[in-house]
Amino acid sequence: MVAAGDAGKGEADVAERLDIEPEMVVQELGWDEDVDDDVRAAIEERCGSEILDEDADEVVDVVLLWWREDDGDLTDTLLDAMTPLSDEGVIWVLTPKTGREGYVEPADISEAASTANLAQTGKVGLGEGWMGTRLAYRKAKAKR
């Protein structure tokens, strides 16, 4: 068993690439047996608490949405994920990488985000099997 603080450098880097900070409240949606447990462990290590499940009623800073091609309507799921999200919060849509079962076309994520009034603000590779797409609230244009 790995003691707290002893996670490998690569695992800690995953949480940093996802902009996870200590004390952040993170909620996870779409968990299944295919998720990357190393990514989950790195996030819990970095934020200092367990990841909340989909039944949590707290305001959250980050939503991790594990999403696969056959999981349903992404726009509806994003709208549901926005409900507990803080004003400065982000949603990470975690999808299987190209060529893997459940792969999601980037255009599908972009379209769903736009429909949900979210902006795509980044992408990161997560381990061998998953990609993360960062979505955030669109900023209102400054008034002149």
mmCIF file of C-alpha atoms in Angstrom:
data_model
loop_
_atom_site.group_PDB
_atom_site.id
_atom_site.type_symbol
_atom_site.label_atom_id
_atom_site.label_comp_id
_atom_site.label_asym_id
_atom_site.label_seq_id
_atom_site.Cartn_x
_atom_site.Cartn_y
_atom_site.Cartn_z
ATOM 1 C CA MET A 1 0.000 0.000 0.000
ATOM 2 C CA VAL A 2 1.255 3.480 -0.850
ATOM 3 C CA ALA A 3 1.291 5.852 2.100
ATOM 4 C CA ALA A 4 -0.225 9.310 1.785
ATOM 5 C CA GLY A 5 2.279 11.635 0.172
ATOM 6 C CA ASP A 6 4.146 8.766 -1.491
ATOM 7 C CA ALA A 7 2.238 8.741 -4.773
ATOM 8 C CA GLY A 8 4.524 8.604 -7.781
ATOM 9 C CA LYS A 9 5.539 11.843 -9.471
ATOM 10 C CA GLY A 10 3.580 10.892 -12.590
ATOM 11 C CA GLU A 11 0.379 10.459 -10.597
ATOM 12 C CA ALA A 12 0.798 13.807 -8.830
ATOM 13 C CA ASP A 13 1.389 15.457 -12.204
ATOM 14 C CA VAL A 14 -2.018 14.177 -13.373
ATOM 15 C CA ALA A 15 -3.805 16.081 -10.598
ATOM 16 C CA GLU A 16 -1.742 19.205 -11.332
ATOM 17 C CA ARG A 17 -2.577 18.998 -15.063
ATOM 18 C CA LEU A 18 -6.241 18.901 -14.052
ATOM 19 C CA ASP A 19 -5.710 22.091 -12.002
ATOM 20 C CA ILE A 20 -6.698 20.313 -8.788
ATOM 21 C CA GLU A 21 -5.653 22.304 -5.715
ATOM 22 C CA PRO A 22 -5.650 21.407 -2.005
ATOM 23 C CA GLU A 23 -9.035 21.896 -0.318
ATOM 24 C CA MET A 24 -10.976 21.728 -3.609
ATOM 25 C CA VAL A 25 -14.274 19.850 -3.555
ATOM 26 C CA VAL A 26 -14.370 17.333 -6.418
ATOM 27 C CA GLN A 27 -17.410 15.358 -7.577
ATOM 28 C CA GLU A 28 -17.300 12.350 -9.878
ATOM 29 C CA LEU A 29 -19.989 11.333 -12.366
ATOM 30 C CA GLY A 30 -20.027 8.348 -14.709
ATOM 31 C CA TRP A 31 -17.831 6.057 -12.604
ATOM 32 C CA ASP A 32 -17.576 2.521 -13.915
ATOM 33 C CA GLU A 33 -15.046 -0.291 -13.612
ATOM 34 C CA ASP A 34 -13.074 1.037 -16.599
ATOM 35 C CA VAL A 35 -12.048 4.335 -14.959
ATOM 36 C CA ASP A 36 -8.382 5.011 -14.195
ATOM 37 C CA ASP A 37 -7.958 4.465 -10.456
ATOM 38 C CA ASP A 38 -4.490 6.076 -10.527
ATOM 39 C CA VAL A 39 -6.075 9.327 -11.749
ATOM 40 C CA ARG A 40 -8.695 9.146 -8.998
ATOM 41 C CA ALA A 41 -6.052 8.454 -6.319
ATOM 42 C CA ALA A 42 -3.893 11.367 -7.503
ATOM 43 C CA ILE A 43 -6.868 13.731 -7.348
ATOM 44 C CA GLU A 44 -7.825 12.608 -3.831
ATOM 45 C CA GLU A 45 -4.205 12.965 -2.730
ATOM 46 C CA ARG A 46 -3.944 16.486 -4.152
ATOM 47 C CA CYS A 47 -7.285 17.849 -2.886
ATOM 48 C CA GLY A 48 -6.885 16.161 0.491
ATOM 49 C CA SER A 49 -10.288 14.487 0.612
ATOM 50 C CA GLU A 50 -12.339 11.789 -1.028
ATOM 51 C CA ILE A 51 -14.044 12.454 -4.340
ATOM 52 C CA LEU A 52 -17.786 12.963 -3.877
ATOM 53 C CA ASP A 53 -20.196 10.680 -5.693
ATOM 54 C CA GLU A 54 -23.145 11.737 -7.837
ATOM 55 C CA ASP A 55 -25.525 11.824 -4.845
ATOM 56 C CA ALA A 56 -23.615 14.569 -2.999
ATOM 57 C CA ASP A 57 -25.485 17.820 -2.274
ATOM 58 C CA GLU A 58 -22.473 20.121 -1.869
ATOM 59 C CA VAL A 59 -21.266 22.979 -4.044
ATOM 60 C CA VAL A 60 -18.239 21.649 -5.925
ATOM 61 C CA ASP A 61 -15.170 23.198 -7.553
ATOM 62 C CA VAL A 62 -14.578 20.410 -10.077
ATOM 63 C CA VAL A 63 -16.778 17.784 -11.692
ATOM 64 C CA LEU A 64 -15.013 14.758 -13.167
ATOM 65 C CA LEU A 65 -17.288 13.313 -15.815
ATOM 66 C CA TRP A 66 -16.171 9.899 -17.100
ATOM 67 C CA TRP A 67 -17.912 9.724 -20.487
ATOM 68 C CA ARG A 68 -18.081 7.046 -23.163
ATOM 69 C CA GLU A 69 -19.682 7.044 -26.604
ATOM 70 C CA ASP A 70 -22.751 5.040 -25.532
ATOM 71 C CA ASP A 71 -23.414 6.877 -22.254
ATOM 72 C CA GLY A 72 -26.408 8.864 -23.544
ATOM 73 C CA ASP A 73 -26.923 12.582 -24.163
ATOM 74 C CA LEU A 74 -23.813 14.538 -23.216
ATOM 75 C CA THR A 75 -25.581 17.916 -23.299
ATOM 76 C CA ASP A 76 -28.172 16.770 -20.745
ATOM 77 C CA THR A 77 -25.462 15.300 -18.559
ATOM 78 C CA LEU A 78 -23.423 18.532 -18.701
ATOM 79 C CA LEU A 79 -26.485 20.569 -17.713
ATOM 80 C CA ASP A 80 -27.027 18.238 -14.734
ATOM 81 C CA ALA A 81 -23.316 18.461 -13.831
ATOM 82 C CA MET A 82 -23.525 22.266 -13.750
ATOM 83 C CA THR A 83 -26.145 22.247 -10.967
ATOM 84 C CA PRO A 84 -23.720 21.806 -8.023
ATOM 85 C CA LEU A 85 -20.820 23.614 -9.746
ATOM 86 C CA SER A 86 -19.475 26.826 -8.190
ATOM 87 C CA ASP A 87 -19.368 29.989 -10.320
ATOM 88 C CA GLU A 88 -15.642 29.484 -10.948
ATOM 89 C CA GLY A 89 -15.900 25.697 -11.201
ATOM 90 C CA VAL A 90 -14.909 23.493 -14.118
ATOM 91 C CA ILE A 91 -16.060 20.220 -15.605
ATOM 92 C CA TRP A 92 -13.475 17.739 -16.864
ATOM 93 C CA VAL A 93 -15.006 15.424 -19.457
ATOM 94 C CA LEU A 94 -12.836 12.300 -19.300
ATOM 95 C CA THR A 95 -13.132 10.147 -22.419
ATOM 96 C CA PRO A 96 -11.327 7.084 -23.771
ATOM 97 C CA LYS A 97 -8.404 7.947 -26.043
ATOM 98 C CA THR A 98 -8.559 7.475 -29.819
ATOM 99 C CA GLY A 99 -8.850 3.817 -30.800
ATOM 100 C CA ARG A 100 -10.160 2.683 -27.413
ATOM 101 C CA GLU A 101 -13.619 1.275 -26.770
ATOM 102 C CA GLY A 102 -16.065 4.093 -26.016
ATOM 103 C CA TYR A 103 -14.020 6.774 -27.841
ATOM 104 C CA VAL A 104 -15.918 10.066 -28.190
ATOM 105 C CA GLU A 105 -15.339 12.415 -31.131
ATOM 106 C CA PRO A 106 -13.969 15.801 -29.969
ATOM 107 C CA ALA A 107 -16.625 17.522 -32.114
ATOM 108 C CA ASP A 108 -19.342 15.805 -30.041
ATOM 109 C CA ILE A 109 -17.859 17.240 -26.833
ATOM 110 C CA SER A 110 -17.496 20.686 -28.397
ATOM 111 C CA GLU A 111 -21.098 20.706 -29.645
ATOM 112 C CA ALA A 112 -22.522 19.541 -26.296
ATOM 113 C CA ALA A 113 -20.433 22.120 -24.416
ATOM 114 C CA SER A 114 -21.583 24.931 -26.684
ATOM 115 C CA THR A 115 -25.238 23.914 -26.312
ATOM 116 C CA ALA A 116 -24.816 23.874 -22.511
ATOM 117 C CA ASN A 117 -23.224 27.365 -22.702
ATOM 118 C CA LEU A 118 -19.813 26.074 -21.640
ATOM 119 C CA ALA A 119 -16.473 26.901 -23.236
ATOM 120 C CA GLN A 120 -13.791 24.332 -23.971
ATOM 121 C CA THR A 121 -10.653 25.684 -22.302
ATOM 122 C CA GLY A 122 -8.112 22.868 -22.458
ATOM 123 C CA LYS A 123 -7.208 19.228 -23.062
ATOM 124 C CA VAL A 124 -4.837 16.851 -21.287
ATOM 125 C CA GLY A 125 -3.795 13.232 -21.654
ATOM 126 C CA LEU A 126 -4.423 11.095 -18.578
ATOM 127 C CA GLY A 127 -2.447 7.896 -18.390
ATOM 128 C CA GLU A 128 -2.620 5.373 -21.192
ATOM 129 C CA GLY A 129 -6.358 5.250 -21.736
ATOM 130 C CA TRP A 130 -8.091 8.578 -21.068
ATOM 131 C CA MET A 131 -8.210 12.177 -22.329
ATOM 132 C CA GLY A 132 -9.537 15.111 -20.341
ATOM 133 C CA THR A 133 -11.383 18.054 -21.900
ATOM 134 C CA ARG A 134 -11.764 21.081 -19.620
ATOM 135 C CA LEU A 135 -15.061 22.950 -19.790
ATOM 136 C CA ALA A 136 -15.878 26.168 -17.932
ATOM 137 C CA TYR A 137 -18.689 28.689 -17.843
ATOM 138 C CA ARG A 138 -18.538 31.184 -20.686
ATOM 139 C CA LYS A 139 -17.498 34.598 -19.452
ATOM 140 C CA ALA A 140 -19.861 37.466 -20.160
ATOM 141 C CA LYS A 141 -18.367 39.986 -22.561
ATOM 142 C CA ALA A 142 -17.197 43.179 -20.885
ATOM 143 C CA LYS A 143 -19.535 46.123 -21.335
ATOM 144 C CA ARG A 144 -18.164 49.218 -23.013
#
